[in-house]
Amino acid sequence: MADSYIRKFSPNKYHIIAAVFFLLALAMLVNGAHRAFRVMGRLDPTELTFKGDVHKNDSILISCQPVLVRMKEAVQDSELVCGNINGYDVFVIKDGAKYRFAAVKTGTDEYDMFLDGQPVTAYYSYKYSDMFRDRIAKMGQYFEADTVISPDECSDLGLIVVDRDKELHSFLWCLPFLIVGLILLIIGGSPFFYFPEEK
């Protein structure tokens, strides 16, 4: 009488590593899709009243420059910067009737375009709100009174300037991980094996 066999799922190390790469690819795909959708429908600043028309992750095509302030006993005005963090200069801008932060990555084309007042793509975020509020609160210590900004004129919802083309194509970063996962899956062969049924 022929032996009976049962099919069992028995992955080897290649299958396990491939699964890790597939999970990483999925995470990058979801993150990339979010970033792409975030900058697809850019708001038109001419149609906004800035009294509740913008929300977190809304994107906008905007032209603005840093607010100029004058330090105590200084002669010339300077750009109001909250600080630099993770390669981003966090400026203060006036957007409509409100002051808010604008974070721009240094050394990029967008950085030069922003400082020149050219249109750039940005999305609204609360990421640097604490740094922004802290800077505004301490302005009176360092700047002339006529250039100090009132906290009542500020919005915690700031802007992060991005490269729109990179954001739109960021979901493609998942492809190398997906390809490596597929190669490992092929090397590993079938994860199913047939074992003699125990009698």
Coordinates of N, CA and C in Angstrom, one line a residue:
M1 N 0.8 -1.2 0.0 CA 0.0 0.0 0.0 C 0.9 1.3 0.0
A2 N 0.5 2.2 -0.8 CA 1.3 3.4 -0.9 C 1.2 4.3 0.3
D3 N 2.3 4.9 0.7 CA 2.3 5.8 1.9 C 1.5 7.0 1.6
S4 N 0.8 7.6 2.6 CA 0.1 8.8 2.5 C 1.0 10.0 2.9
Y5 N 0.8 11.1 2.2 CA 1.6 12.3 2.5 C 0.7 13.5 2.8
I6 N 1.2 14.3 3.7 CA 0.5 15.5 4.0 C 1.4 16.7 3.6
R7 N 0.7 17.8 3.2 CA 1.4 19.0 2.8 C 1.6 19.9 4.0
K8 N 2.8 20.4 4.2 CA 3.1 21.2 5.4 C 3.8 22.5 4.9
F9 N 3.5 23.6 5.6 CA 4.2 24.8 5.3 C 5.5 24.9 6.2
S10 N 6.6 24.8 5.5 CA 7.9 24.8 6.3 C 8.9 25.7 5.6
P11 N 8.8 27.0 5.9 CA 9.7 28.0 5.3 C 11.2 27.8 5.8
N12 N 12.1 28.1 4.9 CA 13.5 28.1 5.3 C 14.0 29.5 5.6
K13 N 15.3 29.7 5.8 CA 15.8 31.0 6.2 C 15.6 32.0 5.0
Y14 N 15.7 31.6 3.8 CA 15.5 32.5 2.6 C 14.1 33.0 2.6
H15 N 13.1 32.2 2.9 CA 11.7 32.6 2.9 C 11.5 33.7 4.0
I16 N 12.1 33.4 5.2 CA 11.9 34.4 6.3 C 12.5 35.7 6.0
I17 N 13.8 35.7 5.4 CA 14.4 37.0 5.1 C 13.6 37.7 4.0
A18 N 13.1 36.9 3.0 CA 12.3 37.5 1.9 C 11.0 38.2 2.5
A19 N 10.4 37.5 3.5 CA 9.2 38.1 4.1 C 9.6 39.4 4.8
V20 N 10.8 39.5 5.4 CA 11.2 40.8 6.0 C 11.3 41.9 5.0
F21 N 11.9 41.6 3.8 CA 12.1 42.5 2.7 C 10.7 42.9 2.2
F22 N 9.8 42.0 2.1 CA 8.4 42.3 1.6 C 7.7 43.3 2.5
L23 N 7.9 43.1 3.8 CA 7.3 44.0 4.8 C 7.9 45.4 4.7
L24 N 9.2 45.4 4.6 CA 9.8 46.7 4.4 C 9.4 47.4 3.1
A25 N 9.2 46.7 2.1 CA 8.7 47.2 0.8 C 7.3 47.7 1.0
L26 N 6.5 47.0 1.7 CA 5.1 47.4 1.9 C 5.0 48.7 2.7
A27 N 5.9 48.8 3.8 CA 5.9 50.0 4.6 C 6.4 51.2 3.8
M28 N 7.4 51.0 2.9 CA 7.8 52.1 2.0 C 6.8 52.5 1.0
L29 N 6.0 51.5 0.5 CA 5.0 51.8 -0.5 C 3.9 52.6 0.2
V30 N 3.5 52.3 1.4 CA 2.4 53.0 2.1 C 2.9 54.4 2.4
N31 N 4.1 54.5 2.9 CA 4.7 55.9 3.2 C 4.8 56.7 2.0
G32 N 5.3 56.1 0.9 CA 5.5 56.9 -0.3 C 4.2 57.3 -0.9
A33 N 3.1 56.4 -0.9 CA 1.8 56.8 -1.4 C 1.2 58.0 -0.6
H34 N 1.4 57.9 0.7 CA 1.0 59.0 1.6 C 1.6 60.3 1.2
R35 N 2.9 60.3 1.0 CA 3.7 61.5 0.6 C 3.3 62.0 -0.8
A36 N 3.0 61.1 -1.7 CA 2.6 61.5 -3.0 C 1.2 62.1 -3.0
F37 N 0.3 61.5 -2.3 CA -1.1 62.1 -2.3 C -1.1 63.4 -1.6
R38 N -0.2 63.6 -0.6 CA -0.1 64.8 0.2 C 0.2 66.1 -0.7
V39 N 1.0 65.9 -1.7 CA 1.3 67.0 -2.6 C 0.6 67.1 -3.9
M40 N -0.3 66.1 -4.1 CA -1.0 66.1 -5.4 C -1.9 67.3 -5.6
G41 N -2.8 67.5 -4.6 CA -3.8 68.6 -4.8 C -3.4 69.8 -4.0
R42 N -2.4 70.6 -4.6 CA -1.9 71.8 -3.9 C -3.0 72.9 -3.9
L43 N -3.2 73.5 -2.7 CA -4.1 74.6 -2.6 C -3.7 75.8 -3.3
D44 N -4.7 76.6 -3.7 CA -4.4 77.9 -4.4 C -4.4 79.0 -3.3
P45 N -3.3 79.6 -3.0 CA -3.3 80.6 -1.9 C -4.2 81.8 -2.1
T46 N -4.5 82.1 -3.4 CA -5.3 83.2 -3.7 C -6.8 83.0 -3.3
E47 N -7.2 81.7 -3.0 CA -8.5 81.4 -2.7 C -8.7 81.2 -1.2
L48 N -7.7 81.3 -0.4 CA -7.7 81.1 1.0 C -7.9 82.3 1.8
T49 N -8.6 82.2 2.9 CA -8.7 83.3 3.9 C -7.8 83.1 5.1
F50 N -7.3 81.9 5.2 CA -6.4 81.5 6.3 C -7.0 81.7 7.7
K51 N -8.3 81.4 7.7 CA -9.1 81.4 9.0 C -9.6 80.0 9.3
G52 N -9.0 79.1 8.8 CA -9.5 77.7 9.0 C -9.6 76.9 7.7
D53 N -9.0 77.5 6.6 CA -9.1 76.9 5.3 C -8.0 75.8 5.1
V54 N -7.0 75.8 6.0 CA -5.8 74.9 5.9 C -5.8 73.9 7.0
H55 N -5.3 72.7 6.8 CA -5.3 71.7 7.8 C -3.9 70.9 7.7
K56 N -3.6 70.2 8.7 CA -2.4 69.4 8.7 C -2.4 68.5 7.4
N57 N -1.2 68.4 6.8 CA -0.9 67.7 5.5 C -1.5 68.2 4.3
D58 N -2.3 69.4 4.3 CA -2.7 70.0 3.1 C -1.4 70.6 2.5
S59 N -1.3 70.5 1.1 CA -0.2 71.1 0.4 C -0.6 72.4 -0.3
I60 N 0.4 73.2 -0.6 CA 0.2 74.5 -1.2 C 1.4 74.9 -2.0
L61 N 1.1 75.6 -3.1 CA 2.2 76.3 -3.9 C 2.2 77.7 -3.4
I62 N 3.3 78.1 -2.8 CA 3.4 79.3 -2.1 C 4.7 80.1 -2.4
S63 N 4.6 81.4 -2.4 CA 5.7 82.3 -2.5 C 5.8 83.1 -1.3
C64 N 6.9 83.0 -0.5 CA 7.0 83.7 0.7 C 8.5 83.8 1.1
Q65 N 8.8 84.7 1.9 CA 10.2 84.9 2.4 C 10.2 85.1 3.9
P66 N 11.4 84.8 4.5 CA 11.4 84.9 6.0 C 11.1 86.3 6.4
V67 N 10.5 86.4 7.6 CA 10.3 87.7 8.2 C 11.6 88.4 8.6
L68 N 11.8 89.6 8.4 CA 13.0 90.4 8.8 C 12.8 91.0 10.1
V69 N 13.8 90.9 11.0 CA 13.8 91.5 12.3 C 15.1 92.2 12.5
R70 N 15.1 93.1 13.6 CA 16.4 93.8 13.9 C 16.8 93.5 15.3
M71 N 17.9 93.0 15.5 CA 18.4 92.7 16.8 C 18.7 94.1 17.5
K72 N 18.7 94.0 18.9 CA 18.9 95.2 19.7 C 20.3 95.8 19.4
E73 N 20.3 97.1 19.2 CA 21.5 97.9 18.9 C 22.1 97.6 17.5
A74 N 21.4 96.8 16.7 CA 21.9 96.5 15.3 C 21.4 97.5 14.4
V75 N 22.1 97.6 13.2 CA 21.7 98.6 12.2 C 20.8 98.0 11.1
Q76 N 21.2 96.7 10.7 CA 20.6 96.1 9.6 C 19.6 95.0 10.1
D77 N 18.5 94.8 9.3 CA 17.6 93.7 9.6 C 18.2 92.4 9.2
S78 N 17.7 91.3 9.8 CA 18.1 89.9 9.5 C 16.9 89.0 9.5
E79 N 17.1 87.9 8.8 CA 16.0 86.9 8.8 C 15.7 86.3 10.1
L80 N 14.4 86.1 10.4 CA 14.1 85.5 11.7 C 14.1 83.9 11.6
V81 N 15.1 83.3 12.2 CA 15.3 81.9 12.2 C 15.1 81.3 13.6
C82 N 14.3 80.2 13.7 CA 14.1 79.6 14.9 C 15.2 78.6 15.3
G83 N 15.9 78.1 14.3 CA 17.0 77.2 14.5 C 17.2 76.3 13.3
N84 N 18.2 75.4 13.5 CA 18.4 74.3 12.4 C 18.3 73.0 13.1
I85 N 17.5 72.1 12.5 CA 17.4 70.8 13.1 C 17.3 69.7 12.0
N86 N 18.1 68.7 12.1 CA 18.1 67.6 11.1 C 18.3 68.2 9.6
G87 N 19.1 69.2 9.5 CA 19.4 69.8 8.2 C 18.4 70.7 7.7
Y88 N 17.4 71.1 8.5 CA 16.3 72.0 8.1 C 16.5 73.3 8.8
D89 N 16.5 74.4 8.1 CA 16.5 75.8 8.7 C 15.0 76.1 8.9
V90 N 14.6 76.5 10.1 CA 13.2 76.8 10.5 C 13.1 78.3 10.5
F91 N 12.5 78.9 9.5 CA 12.3 80.3 9.4 C 10.9 80.7 9.9
V92 N 10.7 82.0 10.1 CA 9.4 82.5 10.4 C 8.9 83.3 9.2
I93 N 7.7 83.0 8.8 CA 7.1 83.7 7.6 C 5.8 84.3 8.0
K94 N 5.3 85.2 7.2 CA 3.9 85.7 7.3 C 3.1 85.1 6.2
D95 N 2.1 84.4 6.6 CA 1.2 83.7 5.6 C -0.2 84.2 5.8
G96 N -0.6 85.1 4.9 CA -1.9 85.7 5.1 C -1.9 86.6 6.3
A97 N -2.8 86.4 7.3 CA -2.8 87.3 8.5 C -2.0 86.7 9.6
K98 N -1.4 85.5 9.4 CA -0.8 84.8 10.5 C 0.7 84.6 10.3
Y99 N 1.5 84.6 11.3 CA 2.9 84.2 11.3 C 3.0 82.7 11.6
R100 N 3.8 82.0 10.9 CA 4.0 80.6 11.1 C 5.4 80.2 10.7
F101 N 5.8 79.0 11.1 CA 7.2 78.6 10.7 C 7.2 78.0 9.3
A102 N 8.3 78.0 8.7 CA 8.6 77.4 7.4 C 9.9 76.7 7.5
A103 N 9.9 75.4 7.4 CA 11.1 74.6 7.5 C 11.6 74.2 6.1
V104 N 12.9 74.5 5.8 CA 13.4 74.2 4.5 C 14.7 73.5 4.6
K105 N 14.9 72.5 3.8 CA 16.2 71.7 3.9 C 17.3 72.5 3.2
T106 N 18.4 72.6 4.0 CA 19.5 73.4 3.5 C 20.2 72.7 2.3
G107 N 20.8 73.5 1.4 CA 21.6 72.9 0.3 C 20.8 72.4 -0.8
T108 N 19.5 72.7 -0.8 CA 18.6 72.2 -1.9 C 18.2 73.3 -2.8
D109 N 17.7 73.0 -4.0 CA 17.1 74.0 -4.9 C 16.0 74.7 -4.3
E110 N 15.2 74.0 -3.5 CA 14.0 74.6 -2.9 C 14.4 75.6 -1.9
Y111 N 15.6 75.4 -1.2 CA 16.1 76.4 -0.2 C 16.4 77.7 -0.9
D112 N 17.1 77.6 -2.1 CA 17.4 78.9 -2.8 C 16.1 79.5 -3.4
M113 N 15.2 78.7 -3.9 CA 14.0 79.3 -4.4 C 13.2 80.0 -3.3
F114 N 13.1 79.3 -2.2 CA 12.4 79.9 -1.0 C 12.9 81.3 -0.7
L115 N 14.3 81.4 -0.5 CA 14.9 82.6 -0.1 C 14.8 83.7 -1.2
D116 N 14.6 83.3 -2.4 CA 14.4 84.2 -3.5 C 13.0 84.6 -3.7
G117 N 12.1 84.0 -2.9 CA 10.7 84.4 -3.1 C 10.0 83.7 -4.2
Q118 N 10.6 82.7 -4.8 CA 10.0 81.9 -5.9 C 8.9 80.9 -5.3
P119 N 8.0 80.5 -6.2 CA 7.0 79.5 -5.7 C 7.6 78.2 -5.3
V120 N 7.2 77.6 -4.2 CA 7.7 76.3 -3.7 C 6.5 75.5 -3.2
T121 N 6.6 74.2 -3.3 CA 5.6 73.3 -2.7 C 5.9 73.0 -1.3
A122 N 4.9 73.1 -0.4 CA 5.0 72.9 1.0 C 3.8 72.2 1.5
Y123 N 3.9 71.5 2.6 CA 2.7 71.0 3.3 C 2.6 71.5 4.7
Y124 N 1.4 71.6 5.2 CA 1.2 72.1 6.6 C 1.5 71.0 7.6
S125 N 2.2 71.4 8.7 CA 2.6 70.5 9.7 C 2.7 71.2 11.1
Y126 N 2.7 70.4 12.2 CA 2.9 70.9 13.5 C 4.3 70.5 14.0
K127 N 5.1 70.0 13.1 CA 6.4 69.4 13.5 C 7.3 70.3 14.4
Y128 N 7.4 71.5 14.0 CA 8.4 72.4 14.6 C 7.6 73.5 15.4
S129 N 6.4 73.3 15.8 CA 5.6 74.3 16.5 C 6.2 74.7 17.8
D130 N 6.7 73.7 18.6 CA 7.3 74.1 19.9 C 8.5 75.0 19.8
M131 N 9.4 74.7 18.8 CA 10.6 75.5 18.5 C 10.1 76.9 18.1
F132 N 9.1 77.0 17.3 CA 8.6 78.3 16.8 C 8.0 79.1 17.9
R133 N 7.2 78.5 18.7 CA 6.6 79.2 19.8 C 7.6 79.7 20.8
D134 N 8.6 78.9 21.1 CA 9.7 79.3 22.0 C 10.4 80.5 21.5
R135 N 10.7 80.5 20.2 CA 11.4 81.6 19.6 C 10.6 82.9 19.7
I136 N 9.3 82.8 19.4 CA 8.5 84.0 19.4 C 8.4 84.5 20.9
A137 N 8.3 83.6 21.8 CA 8.1 84.0 23.2 C 9.4 84.8 23.7
K138 N 10.5 84.5 23.2 CA 11.8 85.1 23.7 C 12.3 86.3 22.8
M139 N 11.4 86.7 21.8 CA 11.9 87.7 20.9 C 12.2 89.0 21.6
G140 N 11.4 89.4 22.6 CA 11.6 90.6 23.3 C 13.0 90.7 23.9
Q141 N 13.7 89.6 24.2 CA 15.0 89.6 24.8 C 16.1 90.0 23.8
Y142 N 15.9 89.8 22.6 CA 16.9 89.9 21.6 C 16.7 91.0 20.5
F143 N 15.4 91.3 20.2 CA 15.1 92.1 19.1 C 14.4 93.4 19.5
E144 N 14.5 94.4 18.6 CA 13.9 95.7 18.8 C 12.4 95.6 18.9
A145 N 11.8 96.4 19.8 CA 10.4 96.3 20.1 C 9.5 96.4 18.8
D146 N 9.9 97.2 17.9 CA 9.0 97.4 16.7 C 9.1 96.2 15.7
T147 N 10.0 95.2 16.0 CA 10.0 94.0 15.1 C 9.6 92.8 15.9
V148 N 9.2 92.9 17.1 CA 8.8 91.8 17.9 C 7.4 91.3 17.5
I149 N 7.1 90.0 17.4 CA 5.9 89.5 16.9 C 5.1 89.0 18.2
S150 N 3.8 89.3 18.2 CA 2.9 88.9 19.3 C 2.5 87.4 19.1
P151 N 2.5 86.6 20.1 CA 2.0 85.2 20.0 C 0.6 85.1 19.5
D152 N -0.2 86.1 19.7 CA -1.6 86.1 19.2 C -1.7 86.1 17.7
E153 N -0.6 86.6 17.1 CA -0.6 86.7 15.6 C 0.0 85.4 15.0
C154 N 0.3 84.4 15.8 CA 0.9 83.2 15.3 C 0.0 82.0 15.2
S155 N 0.4 81.1 14.3 CA -0.3 79.8 14.1 C 0.7 78.7 14.4
D156 N 0.2 77.7 15.1 CA 1.1 76.5 15.4 C 1.3 75.7 14.1
L157 N 0.3 75.8 13.2 CA 0.4 75.0 11.9 C 1.4 75.7 11.0
G158 N 2.5 75.1 10.8 CA 3.6 75.7 9.9 C 3.7 74.9 8.6
L159 N 4.7 75.3 7.9 CA 5.0 74.7 6.6 C 6.3 74.0 6.5
I160 N 6.3 72.9 5.8 CA 7.6 72.2 5.5 C 7.7 72.1 4.0
V161 N 8.7 72.8 3.5 CA 9.0 72.9 2.0 C 9.6 71.6 1.5
V162 N 9.1 71.1 0.4 CA 9.5 69.8 -0.2 C 9.8 69.9 -1.7
D163 N 10.5 68.9 -2.2 CA 10.7 68.8 -3.6 C 9.5 68.0 -4.1
R164 N 8.6 68.6 -4.8 CA 7.3 67.9 -5.2 C 7.6 66.7 -6.1
D165 N 8.5 66.7 -7.0 CA 8.8 65.6 -7.9 C 9.3 64.4 -7.0
K166 N 10.2 64.6 -6.0 CA 10.6 63.5 -5.2 C 9.5 62.9 -4.4
E167 N 8.6 63.8 -3.9 CA 7.5 63.3 -3.1 C 6.6 62.5 -3.9
L168 N 6.3 62.9 -5.1 CA 5.4 62.2 -6.0 C 5.9 60.8 -6.4
H169 N 7.3 60.6 -6.4 CA 7.9 59.4 -6.8 C 8.5 58.6 -5.7
S170 N 8.2 59.0 -4.4 CA 8.9 58.4 -3.3 C 8.4 56.9 -3.1
F171 N 7.2 56.6 -3.6 CA 6.7 55.2 -3.4 C 7.6 54.2 -4.2
L172 N 8.4 54.7 -5.2 CA 9.2 53.8 -5.9 C 10.4 53.3 -5.1
W173 N 10.6 53.9 -3.9 CA 11.7 53.4 -3.1 C 11.5 52.0 -2.6
C174 N 10.3 51.5 -2.7 CA 10.0 50.1 -2.3 C 10.5 49.1 -3.3
L175 N 10.8 49.5 -4.5 CA 11.1 48.5 -5.5 C 12.4 47.7 -5.2
P176 N 13.5 48.3 -4.8 CA 14.7 47.5 -4.5 C 14.4 46.4 -3.5
F177 N 13.7 46.7 -2.4 CA 13.3 45.8 -1.4 C 12.4 44.7 -1.9
L178 N 11.5 45.1 -2.8 CA 10.6 44.1 -3.4 C 11.4 43.1 -4.3
I179 N 12.3 43.7 -5.1 CA 13.1 42.8 -6.0 C 14.0 41.9 -5.2
V180 N 14.7 42.4 -4.2 CA 15.5 41.5 -3.3 C 14.6 40.4 -2.7
G181 N 13.4 40.7 -2.2 CA 12.5 39.8 -1.6 C 12.2 38.7 -2.6
L182 N 11.9 39.1 -3.9 CA 11.5 38.1 -4.9 C 12.7 37.2 -5.2
I183 N 13.9 37.7 -5.3 CA 15.1 36.9 -5.6 C 15.3 35.9 -4.5
L184 N 15.2 36.3 -3.2 CA 15.3 35.4 -2.1 C 14.2 34.3 -2.1
L185 N 13.0 34.7 -2.5 CA 11.9 33.7 -2.6 C 12.2 32.7 -3.6
I186 N 12.8 33.1 -4.7 CA 13.1 32.1 -5.8 C 14.2 31.2 -5.4
I187 N 15.2 31.8 -4.7 CA 16.4 31.0 -4.2 C 15.9 30.0 -3.2
G188 N 14.9 30.4 -2.3 CA 14.4 29.5 -1.3 C 13.6 28.4 -1.8
G189 N 13.0 28.5 -3.0 CA 12.2 27.5 -3.5 C 10.8 27.5 -2.9
S190 N 10.1 26.4 -3.0 CA 8.7 26.3 -2.5 C 8.8 26.2 -1.0
P191 N 8.0 26.9 -0.2 CA 7.9 26.8 1.2 C 7.1 25.6 1.7
F192 N 6.5 24.8 0.8 CA 5.7 23.7 1.1 C 6.4 22.4 0.9
F193 N 6.3 21.5 1.8 CA 6.9 20.2 1.7 C 5.9 19.1 2.0
Y194 N 6.2 17.9 1.5 CA 5.3 16.7 1.7 C 6.0 15.8 2.7
F195 N 5.3 15.5 3.8 CA 5.8 14.6 4.8 C 4.9 13.4 4.9
P196 N 5.5 12.2 5.2 CA 4.7 11.0 5.3 C 3.7 11.2 6.5
E197 N 2.5 10.7 6.3 CA 1.5 10.9 7.3 C 1.7 9.8 8.4
E198 N 1.7 10.3 9.6 CA 1.9 9.4 10.7 C 0.7 8.4 10.9
K199 N 1.0 7.1 11.1 CA 0.0 6.2 11.3 C -0.2 5.8 12.8

